[in-house]
Coordinates of C-alpha atoms in Angstrom, one line a residue:
X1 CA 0.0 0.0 0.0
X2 CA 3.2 2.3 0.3
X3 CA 3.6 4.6 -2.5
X4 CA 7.1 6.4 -3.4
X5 CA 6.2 9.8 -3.3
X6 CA 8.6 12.1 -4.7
X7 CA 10.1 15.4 -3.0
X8 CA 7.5 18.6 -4.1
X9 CA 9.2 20.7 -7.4
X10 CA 8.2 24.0 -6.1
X11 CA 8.6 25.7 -3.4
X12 CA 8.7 23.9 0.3
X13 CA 6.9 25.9 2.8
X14 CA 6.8 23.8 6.4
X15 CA 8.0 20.5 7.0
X16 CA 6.4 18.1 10.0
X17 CA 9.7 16.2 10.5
X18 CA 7.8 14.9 13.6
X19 CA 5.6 13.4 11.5
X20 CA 8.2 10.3 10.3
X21 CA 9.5 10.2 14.1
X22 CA 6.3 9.3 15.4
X23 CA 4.1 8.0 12.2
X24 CA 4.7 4.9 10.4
X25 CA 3.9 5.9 7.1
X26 CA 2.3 4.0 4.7
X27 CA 0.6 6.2 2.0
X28 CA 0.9 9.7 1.0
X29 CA -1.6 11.7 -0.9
X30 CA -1.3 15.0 -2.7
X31 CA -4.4 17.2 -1.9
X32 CA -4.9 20.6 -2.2
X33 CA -6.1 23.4 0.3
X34 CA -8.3 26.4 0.2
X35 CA -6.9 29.4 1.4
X36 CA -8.0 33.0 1.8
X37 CA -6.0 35.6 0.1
X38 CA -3.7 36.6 3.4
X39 CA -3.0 32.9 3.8
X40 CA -1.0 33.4 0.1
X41 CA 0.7 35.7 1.3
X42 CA 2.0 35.0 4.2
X43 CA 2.8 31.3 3.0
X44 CA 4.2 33.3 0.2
X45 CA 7.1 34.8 2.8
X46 CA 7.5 30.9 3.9
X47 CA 5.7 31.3 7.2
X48 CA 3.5 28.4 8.4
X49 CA 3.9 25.6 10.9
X50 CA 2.6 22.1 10.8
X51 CA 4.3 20.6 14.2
X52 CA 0.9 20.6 15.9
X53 CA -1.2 20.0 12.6
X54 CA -3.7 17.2 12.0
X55 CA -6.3 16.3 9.3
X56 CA -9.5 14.7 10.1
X57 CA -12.9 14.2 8.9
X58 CA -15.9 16.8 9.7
X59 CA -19.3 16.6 7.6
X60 CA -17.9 14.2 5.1
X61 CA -14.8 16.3 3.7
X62 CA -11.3 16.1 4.9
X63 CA -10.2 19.2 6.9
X64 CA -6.6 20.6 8.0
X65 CA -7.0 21.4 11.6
X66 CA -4.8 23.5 13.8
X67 CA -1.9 24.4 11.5
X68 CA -0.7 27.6 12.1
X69 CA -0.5 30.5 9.6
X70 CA 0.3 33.7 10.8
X71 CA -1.6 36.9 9.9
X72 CA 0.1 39.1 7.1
X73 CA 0.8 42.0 8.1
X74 CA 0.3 44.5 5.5
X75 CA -3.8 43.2 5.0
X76 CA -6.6 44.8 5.7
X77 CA -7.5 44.1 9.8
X78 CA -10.2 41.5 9.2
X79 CA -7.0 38.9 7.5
X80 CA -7.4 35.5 9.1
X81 CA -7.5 33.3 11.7
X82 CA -4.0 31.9 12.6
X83 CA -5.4 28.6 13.8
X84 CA -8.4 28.3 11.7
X85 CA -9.6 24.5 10.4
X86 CA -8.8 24.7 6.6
X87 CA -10.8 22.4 3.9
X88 CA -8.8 20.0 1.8
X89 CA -9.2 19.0 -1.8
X90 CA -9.3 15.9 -3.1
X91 CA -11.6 13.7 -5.3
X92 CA -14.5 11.9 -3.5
X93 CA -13.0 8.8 -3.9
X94 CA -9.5 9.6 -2.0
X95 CA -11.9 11.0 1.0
X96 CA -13.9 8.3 1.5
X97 CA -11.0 6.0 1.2
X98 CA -8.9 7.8 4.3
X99 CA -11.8 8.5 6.2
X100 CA -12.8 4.6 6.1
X101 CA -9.2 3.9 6.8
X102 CA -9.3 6.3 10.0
X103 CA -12.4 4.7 10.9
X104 CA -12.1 1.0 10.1
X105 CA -8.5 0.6 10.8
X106 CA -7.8 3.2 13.2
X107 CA -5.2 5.3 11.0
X108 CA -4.2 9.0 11.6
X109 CA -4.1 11.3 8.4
X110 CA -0.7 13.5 9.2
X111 CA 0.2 16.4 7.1
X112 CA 3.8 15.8 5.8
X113 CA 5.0 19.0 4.2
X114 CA 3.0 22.1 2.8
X115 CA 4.5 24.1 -0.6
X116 CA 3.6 25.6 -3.9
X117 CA 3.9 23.6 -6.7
X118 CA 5.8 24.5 -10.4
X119 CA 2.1 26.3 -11.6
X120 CA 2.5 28.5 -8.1
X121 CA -0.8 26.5 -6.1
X122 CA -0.1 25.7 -2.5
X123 CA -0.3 22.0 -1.8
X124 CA -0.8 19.5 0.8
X125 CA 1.4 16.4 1.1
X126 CA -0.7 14.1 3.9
X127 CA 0.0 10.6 4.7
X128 CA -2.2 7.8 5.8
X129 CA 0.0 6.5 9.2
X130 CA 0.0 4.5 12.0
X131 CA 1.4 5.1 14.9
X132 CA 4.6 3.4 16.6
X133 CA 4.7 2.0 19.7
X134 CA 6.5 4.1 22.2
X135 CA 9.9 2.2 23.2
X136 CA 9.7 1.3 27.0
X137 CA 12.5 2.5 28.6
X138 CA 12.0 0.7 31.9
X139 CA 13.0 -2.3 30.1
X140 CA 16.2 -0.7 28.9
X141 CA 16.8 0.2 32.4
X142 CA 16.3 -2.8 33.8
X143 CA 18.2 -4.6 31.5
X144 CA 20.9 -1.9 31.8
X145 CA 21.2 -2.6 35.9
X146 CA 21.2 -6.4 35.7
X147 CA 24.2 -5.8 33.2
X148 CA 26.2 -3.5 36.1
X149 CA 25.0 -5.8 39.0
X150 CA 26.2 -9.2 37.0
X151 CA 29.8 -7.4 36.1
X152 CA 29.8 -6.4 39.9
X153 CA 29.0 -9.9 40.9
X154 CA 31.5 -11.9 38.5
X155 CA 34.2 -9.2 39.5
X156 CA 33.9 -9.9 43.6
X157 CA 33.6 -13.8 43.1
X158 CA 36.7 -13.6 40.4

């Protein structure tokens, strides 16, 4: 189900490198993202963060949820929300497909990188993850102080 995706042509606006840390990824879908004219702009001056970003499902569509854009300062005083939920585009097809992959298989949908593509129209790069399991570290240190103890043990006896 992995697809190779390759790296956007145009230019790369934010990057969730979180994303790969804590996300096994296993599909990746190009969508695209509707934007008020501020938005442009200030992605346009590369400023926009995705580390506490998620995409989810809310009557039917696919929607970008707390990514943050900040206002642009030169427009007019009713700009945008910084944090507002943003609609995604993407056929019918790829929604109901990730939505019954959230829902069925208990998948996150984890935006990847946002940029403007060769024609100059932001993009979306989401994947369709699951999450990894957490390394235990108890174990580690447990395993780590038996090692110590049985060098102390071996040493006194030899």
């Amino acid at each position: 189900m992995a697809t190779a995706q390759k790296a956007p042509a145009g230019k790369l606006v934010a990057e969730n490198r979180r994303a790969r840390f804590d996300y096994e990824i296993l599909d990746t879908v190009e969508a695209g993202i509707i934007l008020t004219g501020s938005e442009v702009k200030s992605l346009r001056e590369g400023r926009a963060s995705l580390s506490e970003s998620h995409a989810g499902e809310m009557r039917g569509d696919l929607w970008l949820f707390n990514v943050h854009i900040p206002e642009y300062g030169p427009a007019n005083r009713f700009g945008h929300e910084p944090k507002r939920p943003r609609k995604l585009l993407l056929h019918r097809r790829e929604i109901n497909r990730l939505i019954g992959a959230v829902q069925k298989e208990g998948m996150t949908i984890v935006p990847l990188k946002l940029y403007f593509n060769e024609r100059g129209i932001a993009k979306l790069l989401i994947a369709l993850a699951r999450g990894k399991k957490a390394h235990d570290k108890r174990e580690t240190e447990k395993k780590r102080d038996w090692q110590r103890e049985k060098a102390r043990v071996m040493r006194d006896r030899g």
